[in-house]
mmCIF file of C-alpha atoms in Angstrom:
data_model
loop_
_atom_site.group_PDB
_atom_site.id
_atom_site.type_symbol
_atom_site.label_atom_id
_atom_site.label_comp_id
_atom_site.label_asym_id
_atom_site.label_seq_id
_atom_site.Cartn_x
_atom_site.Cartn_y
_atom_site.Cartn_z
ATOM 1 C CA GLY T 1 0.020 -0.055 -0.041
ATOM 2 C CA ASP T 2 0.713 3.623 0.672
ATOM 3 C CA PHE T 3 -0.414 6.972 -0.668
ATOM 4 C CA VAL T 4 -2.916 8.799 -2.969
ATOM 5 C CA TRP T 5 -2.600 12.549 -3.248
ATOM 6 C CA ASN T 6 -3.519 15.743 -4.937
ATOM 7 C CA ASP T 7 -0.518 16.379 -7.524
ATOM 8 C CA ALA T 8 -1.471 19.979 -7.708
ATOM 9 C CA ASN T 9 1.219 20.854 -10.259
ATOM 10 C CA ALA T 10 0.526 17.509 -12.293
ATOM 11 C CA ASN T 11 4.297 16.934 -12.414
ATOM 12 C CA GLY T 12 3.866 13.157 -11.154
ATOM 13 C CA ARG T 13 5.971 13.765 -7.956
ATOM 14 C CA GLN T 14 4.927 14.258 -4.466
ATOM 15 C CA ASP T 15 6.008 17.852 -3.780
ATOM 16 C CA GLY T 16 5.870 19.621 -0.475
ATOM 17 C CA GLY T 17 2.528 20.885 0.405
ATOM 18 C CA GLU T 18 0.435 18.499 -1.721
ATOM 19 C CA ALA T 19 -2.123 16.871 0.288
ATOM 20 C CA GLY T 20 -3.587 13.365 0.287
ATOM 21 C CA LEU T 21 -6.905 12.501 -1.326
ATOM 22 C CA GLY T 22 -9.622 10.540 0.571
ATOM 23 C CA GLY T 23 -12.509 8.194 -0.455
ATOM 24 C CA ILE T 24 -10.713 6.709 -3.504
ATOM 25 C CA THR T 25 -11.350 3.024 -4.278
ATOM 26 C CA VAL T 26 -8.355 0.923 -4.477
ATOM 27 C CA THR T 27 -8.671 -2.559 -5.783
ATOM 28 C CA LEU T 28 -6.219 -5.637 -5.387
ATOM 29 C CA TYR T 29 -5.977 -8.222 -8.000
ATOM 30 C CA ARG T 30 -3.888 -11.560 -8.206
ATOM 31 C CA GLN T 31 -4.459 -12.658 -11.755
ATOM 32 C CA GLY T 32 -4.778 -16.339 -12.014
ATOM 33 C CA PHE T 33 -5.585 -17.047 -8.281
ATOM 34 C CA GLY T 34 -8.267 -14.647 -7.148
ATOM 35 C CA ALA T 35 -9.215 -14.217 -3.618
ATOM 36 C CA ASP T 36 -9.017 -17.824 -2.774
ATOM 37 C CA GLY T 37 -5.419 -18.129 -3.903
ATOM 38 C CA ILE T 38 -6.258 -21.169 -5.838
ATOM 39 C CA ALA T 39 -5.482 -21.343 -9.665
ATOM 40 C CA GLY T 40 -8.224 -22.580 -11.999
ATOM 41 C CA ASN T 41 -11.339 -21.618 -9.922
ATOM 42 C CA PRO T 42 -14.043 -19.234 -11.185
ATOM 43 C CA ASP T 43 -12.799 -16.246 -8.931
ATOM 44 C CA ASP T 44 -9.247 -16.195 -10.679
ATOM 45 C CA SER T 45 -9.975 -12.811 -12.422
ATOM 46 C CA LEU T 46 -11.778 -11.263 -9.517
ATOM 47 C CA ALA T 47 -10.579 -8.915 -6.879
ATOM 48 C CA VAL T 48 -8.692 -10.075 -3.999
ATOM 49 C CA ALA T 49 -9.719 -7.086 -1.837
ATOM 50 C CA THR T 50 -11.053 -3.645 -2.247
ATOM 51 C CA THR T 51 -10.448 -0.502 0.150
ATOM 52 C CA THR T 52 -10.687 3.087 0.123
ATOM 53 C CA THR T 53 -8.278 5.799 1.044
ATOM 54 C CA THR T 54 -8.391 7.671 4.358
ATOM 55 C CA SER T 55 -8.772 11.327 4.600
ATOM 56 C CA GLY T 56 -5.064 11.567 4.486
ATOM 57 C CA GLY T 57 -4.857 9.564 1.195
ATOM 58 C CA ALA T 58 -3.458 6.454 2.779
ATOM 59 C CA TYR T 59 -4.466 2.868 2.027
ATOM 60 C CA SER T 60 -2.947 -0.698 2.634
ATOM 61 C CA PHE T 61 -3.649 -4.480 2.138
ATOM 62 C CA SER T 62 -2.222 -6.765 4.631
ATOM 63 C CA GLY T 63 -2.224 -10.681 5.161
ATOM 64 C CA LEU T 64 -1.391 -11.518 1.434
ATOM 65 C CA ARG T 65 0.005 -14.609 0.137
ATOM 66 C CA PRO T 66 3.336 -14.316 -1.666
ATOM 67 C CA GLY T 67 2.818 -13.913 -5.466
ATOM 68 C CA ILE T 68 2.407 -11.302 -8.328
ATOM 69 C CA TYR T 69 -0.263 -8.691 -7.663
ATOM 70 C CA GLN T 70 -1.863 -5.693 -9.634
ATOM 71 C CA VAL T 71 -3.480 -2.613 -7.840
ATOM 72 C CA ASN T 72 -5.907 -0.585 -9.451
ATOM 73 C CA PHE T 73 -6.812 3.001 -8.519
ATOM 74 C CA GLY T 74 -10.404 4.325 -9.314
ATOM 75 C CA ALA T 75 -11.453 7.463 -10.936
ATOM 76 C CA LEU T 76 -12.100 10.794 -8.788
ATOM 77 C CA ALA T 77 -14.772 13.182 -10.179
ATOM 78 C CA GLY T 78 -13.107 16.545 -11.297
ATOM 79 C CA TYR T 79 -9.709 14.791 -11.380
ATOM 80 C CA SER T 80 -7.386 13.143 -13.861
ATOM 81 C CA ARG T 81 -4.382 10.609 -12.983
ATOM 82 C CA THR T 82 -1.144 12.243 -13.205
ATOM 83 C CA LEU T 83 1.993 10.962 -15.013
ATOM 84 C CA ALA T 84 3.533 7.791 -13.861
ATOM 85 C CA ASP T 85 7.060 6.919 -12.908
ATOM 86 C CA GLN T 86 8.577 10.528 -12.762
ATOM 87 C CA GLY T 87 10.741 9.958 -9.793
ATOM 88 C CA ASN T 88 11.793 7.390 -7.344
ATOM 89 C CA ASP T 89 9.228 4.852 -6.077
ATOM 90 C CA PHE T 90 9.011 6.497 -2.775
ATOM 91 C CA GLY T 91 8.017 9.870 -4.312
ATOM 92 C CA ASP T 92 6.232 9.413 -7.626
ATOM 93 C CA SER T 93 2.982 7.986 -8.878
ATOM 94 C CA ASP T 94 2.962 4.320 -10.175
ATOM 95 C CA ALA T 95 -0.676 4.202 -11.482
ATOM 96 C CA ASP T 96 -1.042 4.309 -15.461
ATOM 97 C CA ALA T 97 -2.524 7.685 -16.414
ATOM 98 C CA ALA T 98 -5.142 5.904 -18.637
ATOM 99 C CA THR T 99 -6.082 2.708 -16.736
ATOM 100 C CA GLY T 100 -5.224 3.456 -13.255
ATOM 101 C CA SER T 101 -3.497 0.228 -12.798
ATOM 102 C CA VAL T 102 -0.055 -0.943 -11.493
ATOM 103 C CA SER T 103 1.157 -4.335 -12.621
ATOM 104 C CA SER T 104 3.647 -6.794 -11.708
ATOM 105 C CA ILE T 105 3.939 -6.199 -7.981
ATOM 106 C CA ASN T 106 6.087 -9.011 -6.744
ATOM 107 C CA LEU T 107 5.446 -9.765 -2.960
ATOM 108 C CA THR T 108 7.784 -12.257 -1.525
ATOM 109 C CA PRO T 109 7.288 -13.992 1.776
ATOM 110 C CA GLY T 110 7.182 -11.362 4.629
ATOM 111 C CA LEU T 111 7.576 -8.375 2.266
ATOM 112 C CA ILE T 112 6.140 -5.052 2.862
ATOM 113 C CA ASN T 113 5.820 -2.873 -0.159
ATOM 114 C CA ASN T 114 4.639 0.707 0.850
ATOM 115 C CA THR T 115 5.742 2.328 -2.436
ATOM 116 C CA VAL T 116 2.611 1.731 -4.639
ATOM 117 C CA ASP T 117 1.031 5.459 -4.885
ATOM 118 C CA ALA T 118 -1.084 7.189 -7.160
ATOM 119 C CA GLY T 119 -1.235 11.078 -8.063
ATOM 120 C CA TYR T 120 -4.222 12.987 -9.194
ATOM 121 C CA TYR T 121 -4.656 16.370 -10.427
ATOM 122 C CA GLN T 122 -7.578 18.655 -11.106
ATOM 123 C CA ALA T 123 -8.071 19.069 -14.803
ATOM 124 C CA SER T 124 -8.402 22.402 -16.439
ATOM 125 C CA SER T 125 -10.063 23.612 -19.650
ATOM 126 C CA ILE T 126 -10.002 26.150 -22.245
ATOM 127 C CA GLY T 127 -11.628 27.601 -25.179
ATOM 128 C CA ASN T 128 -14.421 29.751 -26.571
ATOM 129 C CA PHE T 129 -15.214 31.684 -29.925
ATOM 130 C CA VAL T 130 -14.215 32.034 -33.483
ATOM 131 C CA TRP T 131 -16.082 34.730 -35.216
ATOM 132 C CA ASN T 132 -16.657 36.881 -38.445
ATOM 133 C CA ASP T 133 -15.534 40.354 -37.480
ATOM 134 C CA THR T 134 -17.395 42.082 -40.342
ATOM 135 C CA ASN T 135 -16.315 45.522 -39.415
ATOM 136 C CA ALA T 136 -12.648 44.386 -38.508
ATOM 137 C CA ASN T 137 -12.651 46.398 -35.327
ATOM 138 C CA GLY T 138 -11.511 43.517 -33.165
ATOM 139 C CA GLN T 139 -14.576 43.338 -31.108
ATOM 140 C CA GLN T 140 -17.442 40.896 -31.134
ATOM 141 C CA ASP T 141 -20.274 43.277 -32.110
ATOM 142 C CA SER T 142 -24.183 42.439 -32.380
ATOM 143 C CA GLY T 143 -24.878 40.473 -35.273
ATOM 144 C CA GLU T 144 -21.509 39.145 -36.057
ATOM 145 C CA THR T 145 -21.707 35.272 -36.266
ATOM 146 C CA GLY T 146 -19.402 32.480 -35.581
ATOM 147 C CA LEU T 147 -17.030 30.761 -38.209
ATOM 148 C CA SER T 148 -17.102 27.047 -38.417
ATOM 149 C CA GLY T 149 -14.385 24.672 -39.436
ATOM 150 C CA VAL T 150 -11.554 26.894 -38.204
ATOM 151 C CA SER T 151 -8.482 24.796 -36.979
ATOM 152 C CA VAL T 152 -7.588 25.583 -33.475
ATOM 153 C CA THR T 153 -4.230 24.028 -32.070
ATOM 154 C CA LEU T 154 -3.185 23.803 -28.307
ATOM 155 C CA TYR T 155 0.394 23.976 -27.257
ATOM 156 C CA ARG T 156 2.217 23.536 -23.903
ATOM 157 C CA PRO T 157 5.858 24.903 -24.729
ATOM 158 C CA GLY T 158 8.467 22.608 -23.203
ATOM 159 C CA PHE T 159 6.106 19.997 -22.312
ATOM 160 C CA GLY T 160 4.120 18.812 -25.379
ATOM 161 C CA ALA T 161 1.328 16.329 -25.240
ATOM 162 C CA ASP T 162 2.952 13.752 -22.993
ATOM 163 C CA GLY T 163 3.405 16.623 -20.336
ATOM 164 C CA ILE T 164 7.164 15.639 -19.627
ATOM 165 C CA ALA T 165 9.807 18.169 -20.060
ATOM 166 C CA GLY T 166 12.955 17.146 -22.242
ATOM 167 C CA ASN T 167 10.961 14.733 -24.449
ATOM 168 C CA PRO T 168 11.106 15.273 -28.280
ATOM 169 C CA ASP T 169 7.547 16.270 -28.404
ATOM 170 C CA ASP T 170 8.165 19.165 -26.237
ATOM 171 C CA SER T 171 7.328 21.736 -29.278
ATOM 172 C CA LEU T 172 4.590 19.712 -30.786
ATOM 173 C CA ALA T 173 0.704 20.208 -30.197
ATOM 174 C CA VAL T 174 -0.964 18.916 -27.150
ATOM 175 C CA ALA T 175 -4.313 18.749 -29.144
ATOM 176 C CA ILE T 176 -6.011 19.988 -32.274
ATOM 177 C CA THR T 177 -9.689 20.643 -32.783
ATOM 178 C CA SER T 178 -12.011 23.033 -34.916
ATOM 179 C CA SER T 179 -14.654 25.529 -34.372
ATOM 180 C CA ASP T 180 -18.179 23.975 -34.501
ATOM 181 C CA VAL T 181 -21.113 25.363 -36.458
ATOM 182 C CA ASN T 182 -21.438 28.118 -34.017
ATOM 183 C CA GLY T 183 -17.776 28.954 -33.974
ATOM 184 C CA ALA T 184 -17.283 27.556 -30.411
ATOM 185 C CA TYR T 185 -14.317 25.296 -29.442
ATOM 186 C CA GLY T 186 -12.818 23.679 -26.449
ATOM 187 C CA PHE T 187 -10.045 21.609 -24.828
ATOM 188 C CA SER T 188 -10.667 19.938 -21.665
ATOM 189 C CA GLY T 189 -8.886 17.422 -19.139
ATOM 190 C CA LEU T 190 -5.652 19.600 -19.282
ATOM 191 C CA ARG T 191 -3.027 19.514 -16.686
ATOM 192 C CA PRO T 192 -2.188 23.033 -14.994
ATOM 193 C CA GLY T 193 0.445 25.010 -16.744
ATOM 194 C CA THR T 194 1.311 27.411 -19.453
ATOM 195 C CA TYR T 195 -0.375 27.151 -22.814
ATOM 196 C CA GLU T 196 -0.643 28.915 -26.214
ATOM 197 C CA ILE T 197 -3.333 28.437 -28.823
ATOM 198 C CA SER T 198 -2.716 28.938 -32.542
ATOM 199 C CA PHE T 199 -5.841 29.569 -34.744
ATOM 200 C CA GLY T 200 -5.871 28.589 -38.625
ATOM 201 C CA THR T 201 -6.731 31.333 -40.984
ATOM 202 C CA PRO T 202 -10.155 30.414 -43.114
ATOM 203 C CA SER T 203 -9.912 30.886 -46.829
ATOM 204 C CA GLY T 204 -10.968 34.485 -47.900
ATOM 205 C CA TYR T 205 -10.331 35.971 -44.460
ATOM 206 C CA ASN T 206 -7.535 37.981 -42.650
ATOM 207 C CA ARG T 207 -7.006 38.011 -38.877
ATOM 208 C CA THR T 208 -8.541 41.092 -37.147
ATOM 209 C CA PHE T 209 -6.864 43.208 -34.476
ATOM 210 C CA ALA T 210 -5.867 41.545 -31.255
ATOM 211 C CA ASN T 211 -6.402 42.623 -27.614
ATOM 212 C CA VAL T 212 -8.291 45.879 -28.414
ATOM 213 C CA GLY T 213 -11.046 45.276 -25.786
ATOM 214 C CA ASP T 214 -11.721 43.176 -22.852
ATOM 215 C CA ASP T 215 -10.843 39.344 -22.737
ATOM 216 C CA VAL T 216 -14.487 38.461 -22.911
ATOM 217 C CA SER T 217 -15.230 40.346 -26.393
ATOM 218 C CA ASP T 218 -12.085 40.721 -28.130
ATOM 219 C CA SER T 219 -9.723 38.829 -30.394
ATOM 220 C CA ASP T 220 -6.687 37.282 -28.678
ATOM 221 C CA ALA T 221 -4.920 35.728 -31.801
ATOM 222 C CA SER T 222 -1.887 37.810 -33.161
ATOM 223 C CA ILE T 223 -2.726 39.673 -36.441
ATOM 224 C CA ILE T 224 0.834 38.439 -37.586
ATOM 225 C CA ASN T 225 0.811 34.721 -36.756
ATOM 226 C CA GLY T 226 -2.652 33.797 -35.336
ATOM 227 C CA THR T 227 -0.976 32.625 -32.004
ATOM 228 C CA THR T 228 -2.055 33.914 -28.570
ATOM 229 C CA GLY T 229 0.252 34.979 -25.676
ATOM 230 C CA SER T 230 0.894 32.858 -22.695
ATOM 231 C CA ILE T 231 -2.251 31.391 -21.187
ATOM 232 C CA VAL T 232 -1.734 30.158 -17.508
ATOM 233 C CA LEU T 233 -4.229 27.524 -16.245
ATOM 234 C CA ALA T 234 -4.426 26.924 -12.551
ATOM 235 C CA PRO T 235 -5.691 23.595 -11.306
ATOM 236 C CA GLY T 236 -9.231 22.933 -11.897
ATOM 237 C CA SER T 237 -9.511 26.062 -13.834
ATOM 238 C CA THR T 238 -11.626 27.044 -16.838
ATOM 239 C CA ASP T 239 -10.681 29.976 -19.123
ATOM 240 C CA ASN T 240 -13.386 30.648 -21.857
ATOM 241 C CA SER T 241 -12.005 33.854 -23.047
ATOM 242 C CA ILE T 242 -9.737 32.724 -25.709
ATOM 243 C CA ASP T 243 -11.206 34.205 -28.827
ATOM 244 C CA ALA T 244 -10.190 34.921 -32.598
ATOM 245 C CA GLY T 245 -11.749 37.276 -35.057
ATOM 246 C CA PHE T 246 -11.347 37.253 -38.953
ATOM 247 C CA TYR T 247 -12.673 39.498 -41.440
ATOM 248 C CA GLN T 248 -13.114 39.309 -45.292
ATOM 249 C CA ALA T 249 -10.652 41.566 -47.032
ATOM 250 C CA GLY T 250 -11.334 43.834 -49.754
ATOM 251 C CA SER T 251 -9.513 45.398 -52.665
ATOM 252 C CA ILE T 252 -9.116 48.398 -54.983
ATOM 253 C CA SER T 253 -8.101 48.258 -58.385
ATOM 254 C CA GLY T 254 -7.825 50.259 -61.475
ATOM 255 C CA THR T 255 -5.513 51.574 -64.305
ATOM 256 C CA VAL T 256 -3.319 54.523 -65.332
ATOM 257 C CA LEU T 257 -3.796 55.141 -69.118
ATOM 258 C CA ALA T 258 -2.487 57.711 -71.541
ATOM 259 C CA ASP T 259 -5.003 59.675 -73.720
ATOM 260 C CA ILE T 260 -3.390 59.998 -76.995
ATOM 261 C CA ASP T 261 -6.188 61.078 -79.115
ATOM 262 C CA ASN T 262 -7.390 63.955 -76.905
ATOM 263 C CA ASN T 263 -10.846 62.481 -75.895
ATOM 264 C CA ASP T 264 -10.095 62.474 -72.296
ATOM 265 C CA SER T 265 -10.237 58.710 -72.123
ATOM 266 C CA GLY T 266 -7.353 56.257 -71.675
ATOM 267 C CA ASP T 267 -5.884 54.548 -74.773
ATOM 268 C CA GLU T 268 -2.373 53.250 -73.811
ATOM 269 C CA PRO T 269 -0.963 51.900 -70.460
ATOM 270 C CA VAL T 270 1.321 53.838 -68.448
ATOM 271 C CA SER T 271 3.676 51.444 -66.320
ATOM 272 C CA GLY T 272 5.829 52.268 -63.368
ATOM 273 C CA VAL T 273 3.313 54.863 -61.892
ATOM 274 C CA THR T 274 3.276 54.838 -58.036
ATOM 275 C CA LEU T 275 0.037 54.982 -56.156
ATOM 276 C CA THR T 276 -0.369 55.443 -52.451
ATOM 277 C CA LEU T 277 -3.194 54.383 -50.313
ATOM 278 C CA LYS T 278 -4.630 56.731 -47.846
ATOM 279 C CA ASP T 279 -7.270 56.899 -45.343
ATOM 280 C CA ALA T 280 -10.314 59.009 -45.918
ATOM 281 C CA SER T 281 -8.681 61.952 -44.378
ATOM 282 C CA GLY T 282 -5.707 61.757 -46.587
ATOM 283 C CA ASN T 283 -3.236 60.327 -44.091
ATOM 284 C CA ASP T 284 -0.849 57.506 -44.656
ATOM 285 C CA ILE T 285 -1.862 53.755 -43.960
ATOM 286 C CA ASP T 286 0.864 52.007 -42.360
ATOM 287 C CA SER T 287 2.021 48.946 -44.480
ATOM 288 C CA ASP T 288 4.270 47.606 -41.633
ATOM 289 C CA SER T 289 3.126 47.874 -38.200
ATOM 290 C CA LEU T 290 6.425 46.259 -36.836
ATOM 291 C CA ALA T 291 8.704 48.819 -38.245
ATOM 292 C CA SER T 292 9.156 52.225 -36.621
ATOM 293 C CA GLY T 293 7.306 55.104 -37.884
ATOM 294 C CA VAL T 294 4.432 54.827 -40.723
ATOM 295 C CA GLN T 295 5.592 53.061 -43.752
ATOM 296 C CA PRO T 296 3.081 54.175 -46.528
ATOM 297 C CA THR T 297 1.346 51.717 -48.461
ATOM 298 C CA THR T 298 2.189 51.922 -52.247
ATOM 299 C CA THR T 299 2.012 49.934 -55.306
ATOM 300 C CA VAL T 300 3.213 50.448 -58.925
ATOM 301 C CA THR T 301 1.316 49.988 -62.305
ATOM 302 C CA ASP T 302 2.364 47.044 -64.241
ATOM 303 C CA SER T 303 3.037 46.745 -67.977
ATOM 304 C CA SER T 304 -0.718 46.911 -68.715
ATOM 305 C CA GLY T 305 -1.114 50.122 -66.487
ATOM 306 C CA ALA T 306 -3.042 48.271 -63.829
ATOM 307 C CA TYR T 307 -2.652 48.308 -60.177
ATOM 308 C CA ILE T 308 -4.333 46.794 -57.065
ATOM 309 C CA PHE T 309 -4.386 47.231 -53.387
ATOM 310 C CA VAL T 310 -5.465 43.869 -51.652
ATOM 311 C CA ASN T 311 -6.126 42.707 -48.038
ATOM 312 C CA LEU T 312 -8.171 45.770 -47.156
ATOM 313 C CA LEU T 313 -9.984 46.356 -44.034
ATOM 314 C CA PRO T 314 -13.525 47.378 -44.620
ATOM 315 C CA GLY T 315 -13.764 51.257 -44.524
ATOM 316 C CA SER T 316 -13.168 54.459 -46.580
ATOM 317 C CA TYR T 317 -9.892 55.026 -48.470
ATOM 318 C CA ARG T 318 -8.386 57.629 -50.782
ATOM 319 C CA ILE T 319 -5.838 56.865 -53.497
ATOM 320 C CA VAL T 320 -3.209 59.311 -54.557
ATOM 321 C CA GLU T 321 -1.163 58.954 -57.754
ATOM 322 C CA THR T 322 2.480 60.237 -57.965
ATOM 323 C CA GLN T 323 2.122 62.258 -61.248
ATOM 324 C CA PRO T 324 4.388 60.336 -63.709
ATOM 325 C CA SER T 325 7.081 62.581 -65.505
ATOM 326 C CA GLY T 326 6.163 63.858 -68.807
ATOM 327 C CA TYR T 327 2.344 63.672 -68.403
ATOM 328 C CA LEU T 328 -0.479 65.793 -67.440
ATOM 329 C CA SER T 329 -3.281 64.271 -65.430
ATOM 330 C CA VAL T 330 -6.772 64.551 -67.348
ATOM 331 C CA GLY T 331 -8.834 63.232 -64.423
ATOM 332 C CA ASP T 332 -9.387 60.831 -61.645
ATOM 333 C CA VAL T 333 -11.858 58.803 -63.525
ATOM 334 C CA ASP T 334 -11.589 57.637 -67.136
ATOM 335 C CA GLY T 335 -13.135 60.228 -69.426
ATOM 336 C CA ALA T 336 -13.935 62.728 -66.428
ATOM 337 C CA ASN T 337 -11.680 65.467 -67.936
ATOM 338 C CA ASN T 338 -11.477 67.467 -64.539
ATOM 339 C CA ASN T 339 -7.727 67.725 -64.610
ATOM 340 C CA THR T 340 -7.634 66.914 -60.709
ATOM 341 C CA ILE T 341 -3.916 65.905 -60.252
ATOM 342 C CA GLY T 342 -3.145 62.822 -58.680
ATOM 343 C CA ASP T 343 -5.999 62.589 -56.086
ATOM 344 C CA GLU T 344 -8.810 60.045 -56.237
ATOM 345 C CA SER T 345 -12.142 60.715 -54.485
ATOM 346 C CA PRO T 346 -12.787 58.528 -51.402
ATOM 347 C CA VAL T 347 -13.315 54.847 -52.127
ATOM 348 C CA ILE T 348 -15.710 52.942 -49.634
ATOM 349 C CA VAL T 349 -14.827 49.223 -49.359
ATOM 350 C CA ALA T 350 -17.349 46.688 -47.652
ATOM 351 C CA ALA T 351 -16.182 43.444 -46.149
ATOM 352 C CA GLY T 352 -14.876 41.081 -48.971
ATOM 353 C CA GLN T 353 -15.713 43.614 -51.656
ATOM 354 C CA ALA T 354 -13.538 44.140 -54.792
ATOM 355 C CA VAL T 355 -13.766 47.785 -55.825
ATOM 356 C CA THR T 356 -12.637 48.166 -59.649
ATOM 357 C CA GLY T 357 -12.451 50.866 -62.097
ATOM 358 C CA ARG T 358 -10.617 53.387 -60.007
ATOM 359 C CA ASN T 359 -8.878 54.726 -63.183
ATOM 360 C CA PHE T 360 -6.383 57.819 -63.837
ATOM 361 C CA VAL T 361 -6.020 59.069 -67.292
ATOM 362 C CA GLU T 362 -2.809 61.044 -68.239
ATOM 363 C CA GLU T 363 -1.948 62.973 -71.430
ATOM 364 C CA GLN T 364 1.473 63.614 -72.911
ATOM 365 C CA PRO T 365 1.684 67.435 -73.381
ATOM 366 C CA GLY T 366 3.232 69.647 -76.243
ATOM 367 C CA THR T 367 5.042 72.684 -75.488
ATOM 368 C CA VAL T 368 3.932 76.239 -76.330
ATOM 369 C CA ALA T 369 6.616 78.969 -75.846
ATOM 370 C CA GLY T 370 7.272 82.542 -76.808
ATOM 371 C CA HIS T 371 8.898 85.892 -75.897
ATOM 372 C CA LEU T 372 7.498 89.378 -74.961
ATOM 373 C CA TYR T 373 9.396 92.747 -75.569
ATOM 374 C CA ILE T 374 8.469 96.289 -76.391
ATOM 375 C CA ASP T 375 8.766 97.007 -80.112
ATOM 376 C CA THR T 376 9.551 100.700 -79.900
ATOM 377 C CA ASN T 377 9.873 101.105 -83.551
ATOM 378 C CA GLY T 378 7.096 98.701 -84.671
ATOM 379 C CA ASN T 379 9.163 96.643 -87.073
ATOM 380 C CA GLN T 380 8.158 93.217 -85.460
ATOM 381 C CA THR T 381 11.919 92.628 -84.534
ATOM 382 C CA GLN T 382 13.525 93.071 -81.375
ATOM 383 C CA ASP T 383 16.355 95.546 -81.812
ATOM 384 C CA SER T 384 19.208 96.506 -79.625
ATOM 385 C CA GLY T 385 17.836 98.523 -76.670
ATOM 386 C CA GLU T 386 14.156 97.411 -76.950
ATOM 387 C CA PRO T 387 13.320 96.086 -73.426
ATOM 388 C CA ASP T 388 12.072 92.534 -72.374
ATOM 389 C CA LEU T 389 8.701 92.399 -70.707
ATOM 390 C CA GLU T 390 8.932 90.583 -67.177
ATOM 391 C CA GLY T 391 5.889 89.653 -65.253
ATOM 392 C CA VAL T 392 3.268 89.541 -67.867
ATOM 393 C CA ASP T 393 0.667 86.808 -67.700
ATOM 394 C CA VAL T 394 0.213 84.793 -70.975
ATOM 395 C CA VAL T 395 -3.097 82.909 -71.111
ATOM 396 C CA ILE T 396 -3.395 79.867 -73.528
ATOM 397 C CA THR T 397 -6.858 78.906 -74.242
ATOM 398 C CA GLN T 398 -7.817 75.321 -75.507
ATOM 399 C CA SER T 399 -10.332 74.580 -78.132
ATOM 400 C CA ASN T 400 -12.823 73.297 -75.338
ATOM 401 C CA GLY T 401 -12.460 76.611 -73.388
ATOM 402 C CA ALA T 402 -9.889 75.521 -70.749
ATOM 403 C CA THR T 403 -7.140 77.925 -70.128
ATOM 404 C CA ILE T 404 -3.470 77.803 -68.876
ATOM 405 C CA THR T 405 -1.815 80.854 -67.605
ATOM 406 C CA VAL T 406 1.868 81.296 -67.323
ATOM 407 C CA THR T 407 4.160 84.410 -66.647
ATOM 408 C CA THR T 408 7.080 85.756 -68.571
ATOM 409 C CA ASN T 409 10.418 85.475 -66.815
ATOM 410 C CA GLY T 410 13.178 88.217 -66.419
ATOM 411 C CA ASP T 411 14.204 87.774 -69.861
ATOM 412 C CA GLY T 412 10.716 88.180 -71.460
ATOM 413 C CA ASN T 413 10.248 84.334 -72.076
ATOM 414 C CA TRP T 414 7.514 82.193 -71.246
ATOM 415 C CA SER T 415 6.541 78.386 -71.981
ATOM 416 C CA ALA T 416 3.685 76.162 -71.083
ATOM 417 C CA LEU T 417 3.062 72.315 -71.344
ATOM 418 C CA VAL T 418 -0.112 71.841 -73.105
ATOM 419 C CA PRO T 419 -2.420 68.714 -73.885
ATOM 420 C CA PRO T 420 -2.845 67.650 -77.495
ATOM 421 C CA GLY T 421 -5.436 69.674 -79.457
ATOM 422 C CA THR T 422 -5.924 73.351 -80.613
#
């Protein structure tokens, strides 16, 4: 006989301050002989004796015949059996964690074996909710529903599934599950200790922001890798606050094209044009939250003049074009002819929406130039001594009525870039 105890830290060893457990059933067997000690009788597979532990966790069987015995320790509500054989016979647990049995106990004549012990720990649990964060604010808002089929993996770093430090499985998963039809998930029967949870990313979704509210209603999964921070489970505890939110990403796309026939619509692609994504107020959107400062979110048009911004949160955006060298802007939208340079009107992106057709049109300008002076003798030639005219406004009027104004310089010269036309 000996001792059944509360292995509070579930390490399989009898540590200081860990108390005995009373009322646990302990059953003794002698396979092939049974209680009567005679081989071949009907009781050969039956128990030799049964007892329960005292309030201090002690038990014993006495008056036994020499032979090979087996001890079985019963279940205890709210507890699980601890790891077996984690130390010396006087200070560890001998009962198999799954079956509660200790086999092949050899009692020679007159032997007293008080080293057959069993440890139990109060099992803990963890879990809760995976949801569609439709507005991508990191909070579980009214009307946002659960996501089913999302993979959820539980880790206990440094211990692994077997709960023993120093084994090859220390970095491997303890358990894997997936969220149910309501977005719920859970792990139970866990040893006390420090855990992490990693959430897979469902197709078509991105991770939402983490830790922007209270633990009950926010997302705990890192937006970078989907893994939580350390979660400490005390003996017998339940933590149902570990949630993960995902949103359906949107996109904005369009083209930058050159108008070569002066009809204010795009005809030929302009590649290598830089476009910058900003919020509705014109502030840069950070493309790298890990780097210091704001890293503007930019893209460049391809050989077909196309561009796209992907993985966008729902919300309102503005696109700013860096005006390509050698071109004039016709308009924000193909055919608009409003000559607004490099600034797209706000674009609203709903969850999962692909906004298309946000186009820019450019024109390759010509040059009109001239010279102003005072022709004092009226011969239409600038003769020596006839002064240049500085600071005079020159207005160029296009056939559609649009005007361009330039001013002469100190030498009387002026020039202007003008779109194709008359």
